[in-house]
PDB file of C-alpha atoms in Angstrom:
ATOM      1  CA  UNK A 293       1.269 -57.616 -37.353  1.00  0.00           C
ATOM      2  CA  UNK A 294      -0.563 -59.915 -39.429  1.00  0.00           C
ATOM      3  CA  UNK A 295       0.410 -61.773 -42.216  1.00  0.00           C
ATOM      4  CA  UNK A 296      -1.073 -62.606 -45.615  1.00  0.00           C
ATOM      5  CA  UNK A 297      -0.766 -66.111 -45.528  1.00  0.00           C
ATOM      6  CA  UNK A 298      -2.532 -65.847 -41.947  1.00  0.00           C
ATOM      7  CA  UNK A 299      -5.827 -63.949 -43.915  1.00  0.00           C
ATOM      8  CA  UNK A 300      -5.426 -66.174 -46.586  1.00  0.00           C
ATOM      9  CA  UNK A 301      -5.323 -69.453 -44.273  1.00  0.00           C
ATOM     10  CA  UNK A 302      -8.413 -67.980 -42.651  1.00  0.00           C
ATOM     11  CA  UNK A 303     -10.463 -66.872 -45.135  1.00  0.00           C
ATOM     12  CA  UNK A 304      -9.679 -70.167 -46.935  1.00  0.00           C
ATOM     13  CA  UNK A 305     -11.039 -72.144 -43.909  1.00  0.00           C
ATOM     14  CA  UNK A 306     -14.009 -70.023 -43.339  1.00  0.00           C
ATOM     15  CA  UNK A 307     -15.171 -70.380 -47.055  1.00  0.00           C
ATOM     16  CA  UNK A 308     -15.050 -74.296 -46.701  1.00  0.00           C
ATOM     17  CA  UNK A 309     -16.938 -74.042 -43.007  1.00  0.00           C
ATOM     18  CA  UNK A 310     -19.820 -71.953 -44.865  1.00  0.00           C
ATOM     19  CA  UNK A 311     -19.567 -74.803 -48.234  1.00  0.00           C
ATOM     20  CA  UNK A 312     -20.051 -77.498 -45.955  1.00  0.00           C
ATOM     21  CA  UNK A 313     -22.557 -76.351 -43.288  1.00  0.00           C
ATOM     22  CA  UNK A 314     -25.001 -75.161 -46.967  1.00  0.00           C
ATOM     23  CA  UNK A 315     -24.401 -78.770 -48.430  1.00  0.00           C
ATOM     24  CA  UNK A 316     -25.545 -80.438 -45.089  1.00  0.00           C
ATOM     25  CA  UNK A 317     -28.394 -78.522 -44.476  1.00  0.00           C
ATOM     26  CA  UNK A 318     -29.723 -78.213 -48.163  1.00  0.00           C
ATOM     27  CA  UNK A 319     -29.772 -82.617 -48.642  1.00  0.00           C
ATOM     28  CA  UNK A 320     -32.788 -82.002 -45.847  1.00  0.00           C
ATOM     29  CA  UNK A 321     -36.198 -81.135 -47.091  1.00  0.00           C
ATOM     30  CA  UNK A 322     -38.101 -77.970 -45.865  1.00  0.00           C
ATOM     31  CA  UNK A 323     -41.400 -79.248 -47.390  1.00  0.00           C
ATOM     32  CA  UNK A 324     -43.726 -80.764 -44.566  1.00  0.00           C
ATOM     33  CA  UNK A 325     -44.124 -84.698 -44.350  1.00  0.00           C
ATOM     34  CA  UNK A 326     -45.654 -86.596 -41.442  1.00  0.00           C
ATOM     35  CA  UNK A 327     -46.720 -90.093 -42.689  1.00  0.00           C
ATOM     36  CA  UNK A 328     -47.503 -93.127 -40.391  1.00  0.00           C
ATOM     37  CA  UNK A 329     -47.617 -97.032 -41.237  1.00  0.00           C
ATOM     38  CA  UNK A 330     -48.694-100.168 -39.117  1.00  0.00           C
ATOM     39  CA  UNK A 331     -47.065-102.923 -40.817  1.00  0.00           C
ATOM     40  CA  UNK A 332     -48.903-105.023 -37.958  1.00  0.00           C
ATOM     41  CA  UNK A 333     -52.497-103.260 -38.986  1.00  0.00           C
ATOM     42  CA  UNK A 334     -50.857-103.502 -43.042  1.00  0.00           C
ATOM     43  CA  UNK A 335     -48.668-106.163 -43.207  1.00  0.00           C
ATOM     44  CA  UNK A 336     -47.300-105.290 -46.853  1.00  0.00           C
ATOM     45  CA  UNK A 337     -44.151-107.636 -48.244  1.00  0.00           C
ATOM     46  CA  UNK A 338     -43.239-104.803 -50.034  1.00  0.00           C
ATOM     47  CA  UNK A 339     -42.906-102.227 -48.004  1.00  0.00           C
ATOM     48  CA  UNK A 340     -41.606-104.074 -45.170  1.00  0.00           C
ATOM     49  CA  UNK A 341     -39.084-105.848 -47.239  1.00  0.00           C
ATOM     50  CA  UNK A 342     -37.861-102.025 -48.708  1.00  0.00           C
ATOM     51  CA  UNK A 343     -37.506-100.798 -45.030  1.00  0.00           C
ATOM     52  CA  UNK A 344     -36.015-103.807 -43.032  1.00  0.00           C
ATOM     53  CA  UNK A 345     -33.732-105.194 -45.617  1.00  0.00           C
ATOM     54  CA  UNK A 346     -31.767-103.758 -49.061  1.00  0.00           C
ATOM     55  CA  UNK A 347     -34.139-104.676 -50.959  1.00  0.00           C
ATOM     56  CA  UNK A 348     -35.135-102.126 -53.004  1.00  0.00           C
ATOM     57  CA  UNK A 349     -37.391 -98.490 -52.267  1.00  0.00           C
ATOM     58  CA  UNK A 350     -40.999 -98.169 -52.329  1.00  0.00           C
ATOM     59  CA  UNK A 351     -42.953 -95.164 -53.756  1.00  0.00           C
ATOM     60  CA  UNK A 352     -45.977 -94.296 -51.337  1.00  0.00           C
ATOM     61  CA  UNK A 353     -49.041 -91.908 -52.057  1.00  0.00           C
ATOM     62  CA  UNK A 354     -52.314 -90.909 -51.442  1.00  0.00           C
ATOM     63  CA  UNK A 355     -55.167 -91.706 -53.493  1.00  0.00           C
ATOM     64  CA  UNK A 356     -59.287 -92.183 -53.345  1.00  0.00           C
ATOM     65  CA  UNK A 357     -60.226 -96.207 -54.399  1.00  0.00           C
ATOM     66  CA  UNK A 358     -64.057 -96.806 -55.184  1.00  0.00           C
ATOM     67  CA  UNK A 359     -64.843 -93.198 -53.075  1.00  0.00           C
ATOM     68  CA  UNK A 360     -62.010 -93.654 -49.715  1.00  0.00           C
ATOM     69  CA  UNK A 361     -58.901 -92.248 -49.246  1.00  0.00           C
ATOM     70  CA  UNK A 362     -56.140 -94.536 -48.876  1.00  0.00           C
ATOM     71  CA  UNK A 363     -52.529 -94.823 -49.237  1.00  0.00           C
ATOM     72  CA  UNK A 364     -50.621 -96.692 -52.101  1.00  0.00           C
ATOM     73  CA  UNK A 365     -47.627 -98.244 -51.919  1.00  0.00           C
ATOM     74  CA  UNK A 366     -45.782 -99.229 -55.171  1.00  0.00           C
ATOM     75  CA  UNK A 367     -42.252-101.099 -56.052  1.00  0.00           C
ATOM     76  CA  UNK A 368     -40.752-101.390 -59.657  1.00  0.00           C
ATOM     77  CA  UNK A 369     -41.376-104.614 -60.746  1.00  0.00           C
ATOM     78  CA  UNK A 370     -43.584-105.657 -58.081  1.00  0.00           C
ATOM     79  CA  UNK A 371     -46.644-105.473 -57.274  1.00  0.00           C
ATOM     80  CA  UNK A 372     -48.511-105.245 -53.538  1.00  0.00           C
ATOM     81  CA  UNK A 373     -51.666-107.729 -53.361  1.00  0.00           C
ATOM     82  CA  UNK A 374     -53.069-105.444 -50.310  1.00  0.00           C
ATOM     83  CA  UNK A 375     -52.493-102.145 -51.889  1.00  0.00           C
ATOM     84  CA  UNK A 376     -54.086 -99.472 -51.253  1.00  0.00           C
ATOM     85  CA  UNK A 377     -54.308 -99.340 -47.735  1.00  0.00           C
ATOM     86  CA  UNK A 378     -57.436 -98.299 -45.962  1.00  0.00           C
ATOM     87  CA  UNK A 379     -56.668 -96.843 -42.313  1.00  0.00           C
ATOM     88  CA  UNK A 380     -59.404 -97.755 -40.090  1.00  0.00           C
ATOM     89  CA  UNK A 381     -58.169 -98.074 -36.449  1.00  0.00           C
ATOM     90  CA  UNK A 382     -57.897 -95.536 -33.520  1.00  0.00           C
ATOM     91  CA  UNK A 383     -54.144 -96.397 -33.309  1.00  0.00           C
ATOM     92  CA  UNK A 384     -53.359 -94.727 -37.250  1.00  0.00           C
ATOM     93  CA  UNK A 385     -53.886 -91.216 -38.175  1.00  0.00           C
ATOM     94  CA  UNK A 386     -56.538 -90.213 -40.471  1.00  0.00           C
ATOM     95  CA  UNK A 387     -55.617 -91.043 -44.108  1.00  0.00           C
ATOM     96  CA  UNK A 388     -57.011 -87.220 -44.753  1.00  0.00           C
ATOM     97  CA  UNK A 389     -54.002 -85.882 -42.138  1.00  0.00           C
ATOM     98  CA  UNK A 390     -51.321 -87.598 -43.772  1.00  0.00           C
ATOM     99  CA  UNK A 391     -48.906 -84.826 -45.337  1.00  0.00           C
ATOM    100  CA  UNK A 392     -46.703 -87.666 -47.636  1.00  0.00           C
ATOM    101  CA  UNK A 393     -44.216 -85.200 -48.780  1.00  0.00           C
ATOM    102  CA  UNK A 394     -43.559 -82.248 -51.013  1.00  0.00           C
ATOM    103  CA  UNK A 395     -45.690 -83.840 -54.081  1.00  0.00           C
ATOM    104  CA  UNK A 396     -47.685 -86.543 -52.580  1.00  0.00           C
ATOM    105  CA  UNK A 397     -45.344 -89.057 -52.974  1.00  0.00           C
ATOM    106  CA  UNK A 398     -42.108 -90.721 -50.584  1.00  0.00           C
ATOM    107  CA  UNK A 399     -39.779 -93.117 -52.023  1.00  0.00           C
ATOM    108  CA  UNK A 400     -39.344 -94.912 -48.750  1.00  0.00           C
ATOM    109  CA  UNK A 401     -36.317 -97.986 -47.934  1.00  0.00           C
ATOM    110  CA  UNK A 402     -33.081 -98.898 -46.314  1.00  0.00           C
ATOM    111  CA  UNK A 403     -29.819 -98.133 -47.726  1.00  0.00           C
ATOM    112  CA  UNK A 404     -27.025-100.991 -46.445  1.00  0.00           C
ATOM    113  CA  UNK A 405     -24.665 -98.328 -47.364  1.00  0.00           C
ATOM    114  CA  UNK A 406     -25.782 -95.587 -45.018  1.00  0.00           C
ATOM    115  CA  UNK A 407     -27.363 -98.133 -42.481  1.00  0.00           C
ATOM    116  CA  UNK A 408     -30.360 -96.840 -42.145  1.00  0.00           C
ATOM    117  CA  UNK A 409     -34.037 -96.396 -43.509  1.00  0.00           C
ATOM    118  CA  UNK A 410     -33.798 -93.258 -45.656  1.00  0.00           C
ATOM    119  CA  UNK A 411     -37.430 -91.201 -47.342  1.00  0.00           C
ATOM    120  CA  UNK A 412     -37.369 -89.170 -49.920  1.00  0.00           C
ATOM    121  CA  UNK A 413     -39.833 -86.164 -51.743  1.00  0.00           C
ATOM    122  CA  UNK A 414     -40.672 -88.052 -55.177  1.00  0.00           C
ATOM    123  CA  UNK A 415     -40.535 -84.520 -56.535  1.00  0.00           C
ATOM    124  CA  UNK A 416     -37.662 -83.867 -58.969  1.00  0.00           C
ATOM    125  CA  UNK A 417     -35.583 -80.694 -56.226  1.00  0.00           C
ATOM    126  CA  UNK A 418     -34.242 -79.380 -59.724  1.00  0.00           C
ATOM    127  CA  UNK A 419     -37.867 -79.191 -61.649  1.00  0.00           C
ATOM    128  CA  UNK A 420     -39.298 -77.208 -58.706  1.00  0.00           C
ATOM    129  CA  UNK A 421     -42.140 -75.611 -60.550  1.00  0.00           C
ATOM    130  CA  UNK A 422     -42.807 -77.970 -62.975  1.00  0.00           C
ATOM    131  CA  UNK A 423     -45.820 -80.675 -61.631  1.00  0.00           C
ATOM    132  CA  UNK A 424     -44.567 -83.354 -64.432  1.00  0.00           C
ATOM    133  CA  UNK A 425     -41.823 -83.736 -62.493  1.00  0.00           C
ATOM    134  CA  UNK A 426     -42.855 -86.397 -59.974  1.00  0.00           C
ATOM    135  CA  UNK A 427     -39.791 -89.286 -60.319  1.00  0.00           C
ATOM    136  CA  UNK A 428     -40.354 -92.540 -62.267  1.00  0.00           C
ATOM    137  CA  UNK A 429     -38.567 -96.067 -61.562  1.00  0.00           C
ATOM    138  CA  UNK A 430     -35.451 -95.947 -63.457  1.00  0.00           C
ATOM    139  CA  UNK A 431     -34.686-100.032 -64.136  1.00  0.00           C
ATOM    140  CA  UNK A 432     -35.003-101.016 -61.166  1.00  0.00           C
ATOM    141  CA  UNK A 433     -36.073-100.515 -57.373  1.00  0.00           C
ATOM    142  CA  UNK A 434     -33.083 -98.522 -56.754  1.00  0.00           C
ATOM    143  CA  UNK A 435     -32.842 -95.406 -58.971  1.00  0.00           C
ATOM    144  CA  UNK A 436     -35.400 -93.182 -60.328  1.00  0.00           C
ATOM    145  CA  UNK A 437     -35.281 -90.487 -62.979  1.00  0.00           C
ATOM    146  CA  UNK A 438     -37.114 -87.300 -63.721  1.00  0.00           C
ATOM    147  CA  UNK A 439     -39.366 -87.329 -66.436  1.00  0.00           C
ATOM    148  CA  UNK A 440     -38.769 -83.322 -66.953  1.00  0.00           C
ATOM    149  CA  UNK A 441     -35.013 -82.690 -67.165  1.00  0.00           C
ATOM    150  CA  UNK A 442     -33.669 -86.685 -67.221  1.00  0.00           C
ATOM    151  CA  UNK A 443     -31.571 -86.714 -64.216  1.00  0.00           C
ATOM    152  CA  UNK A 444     -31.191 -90.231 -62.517  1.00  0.00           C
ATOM    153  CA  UNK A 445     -30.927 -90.512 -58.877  1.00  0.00           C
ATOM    154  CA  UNK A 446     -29.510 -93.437 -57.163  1.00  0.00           C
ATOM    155  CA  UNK A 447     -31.528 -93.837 -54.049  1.00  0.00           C
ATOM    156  CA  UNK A 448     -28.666 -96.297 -52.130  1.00  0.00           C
ATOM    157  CA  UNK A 449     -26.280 -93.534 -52.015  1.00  0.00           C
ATOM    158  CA  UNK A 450     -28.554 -90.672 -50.012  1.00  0.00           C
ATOM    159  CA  UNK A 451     -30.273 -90.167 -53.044  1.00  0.00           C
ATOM    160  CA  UNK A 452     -28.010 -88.174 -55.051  1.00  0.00           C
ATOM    161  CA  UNK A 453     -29.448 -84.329 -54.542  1.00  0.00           C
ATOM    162  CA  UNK A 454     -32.923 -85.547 -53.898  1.00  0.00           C
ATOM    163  CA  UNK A 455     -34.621 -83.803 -50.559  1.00  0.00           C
ATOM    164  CA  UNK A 456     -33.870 -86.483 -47.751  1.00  0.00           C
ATOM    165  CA  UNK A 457     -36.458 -86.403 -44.917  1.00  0.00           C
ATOM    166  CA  UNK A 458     -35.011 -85.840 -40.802  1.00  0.00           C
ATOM    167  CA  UNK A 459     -36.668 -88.474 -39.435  1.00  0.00           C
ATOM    168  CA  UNK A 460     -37.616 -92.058 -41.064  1.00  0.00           C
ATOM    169  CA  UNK A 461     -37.660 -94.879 -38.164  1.00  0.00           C
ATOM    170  CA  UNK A 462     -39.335 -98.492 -37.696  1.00  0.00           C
ATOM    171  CA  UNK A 463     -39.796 -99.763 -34.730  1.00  0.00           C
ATOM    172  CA  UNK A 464     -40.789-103.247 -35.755  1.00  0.00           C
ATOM    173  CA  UNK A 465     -44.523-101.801 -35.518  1.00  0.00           C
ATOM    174  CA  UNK A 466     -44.896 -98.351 -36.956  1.00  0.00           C
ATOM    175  CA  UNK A 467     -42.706 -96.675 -40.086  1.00  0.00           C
ATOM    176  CA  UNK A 468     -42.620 -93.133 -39.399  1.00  0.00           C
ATOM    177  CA  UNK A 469     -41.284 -90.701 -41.733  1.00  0.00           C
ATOM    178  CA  UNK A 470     -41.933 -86.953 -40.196  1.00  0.00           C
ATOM    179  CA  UNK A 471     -40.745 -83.577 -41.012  1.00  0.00           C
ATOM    180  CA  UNK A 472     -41.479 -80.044 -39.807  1.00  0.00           C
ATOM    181  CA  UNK A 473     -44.670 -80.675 -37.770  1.00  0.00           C
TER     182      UNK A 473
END
């Protein structure tokens, strides 16, 4: 025969299974992303310096300057000299078939704390319908906040509840930050 504490044990450990395997799999974002960068064809201070050192995030986006397409890349309290960013070689993608996140806009650069380079939607996850909601610099290259409902997110620590991309790598050539495609 079975005992109580035996259900209770189980459905005690089954509950915290299904918590944790949710929690993981909700950080990730669903929204598609596929963004390529040639710091060799782009060689950008900024960026590099978010992605190979703790220096910081950047906020990337797409945008049209004097009639192109091109992608921006912007830093609180610093600015890029070569920004925008005109991709005009066979080896980059199109600008046009960049998908740079959920709201046009990553906040891209390494966290010492997790080790690696972590990307994330610039989209506020709890202002989901709300297009206001794109995250500004909060003091400093490290935290943003949402303009809508004022929540701060510390982008060192896995971003605090913000939508973290799979896949952000450099290779010491290309940044790649992909997702669903």
């Amino acid at each position: 025969m079975i005992s109580t504490k035996y259900i209770v044990n189980l459905l005690i450990c089954s509950s915290l299974t299904l918590l944790m395997s949710c929690g993981a799999e909700s950080m990730y974002s669903g929204h598609q992303c596929y963004f390529i960068f040639s710091t060799e064809m782009h060689p950008s201070t900024v960026l590099t310096g978010s992605i190979t050192g703790d220096d910081g995030f950047c906020l990337v986006y797409k945008g049209i300057d004097k009639g192109v397409n091109k992608v921006f890349v912007e830093k609180y309290g610093t600015t890029d000299e070569n920004s925008p960013y005109a991709y005009t070689t066979s080896i980059e993608p199109t600008v046009e078939s960049l998908v740079i996140g959920w709201d046009n806009g990553l906040l891209i650069g390494y966290s010492a704390i997790e080790g690696k380079i972590l990307a994330f939607d610039r989209h506020c996850p709890r202002c989901e319908n709300s297009a206001k909601a794109k995250l500004q610099w909060n003091g400093s290259a490290k935290s943003v906040k949402c303009p809508v409902c004022g929540t701060p997110y510390d982008l060192s620590f896995s971003g605090n509840g913000l939508e973290l991309y799979y896949n952000a790598t450099y290779d010491g050539r290309f940044l790649r930050v992909v997702n669903g495609r």
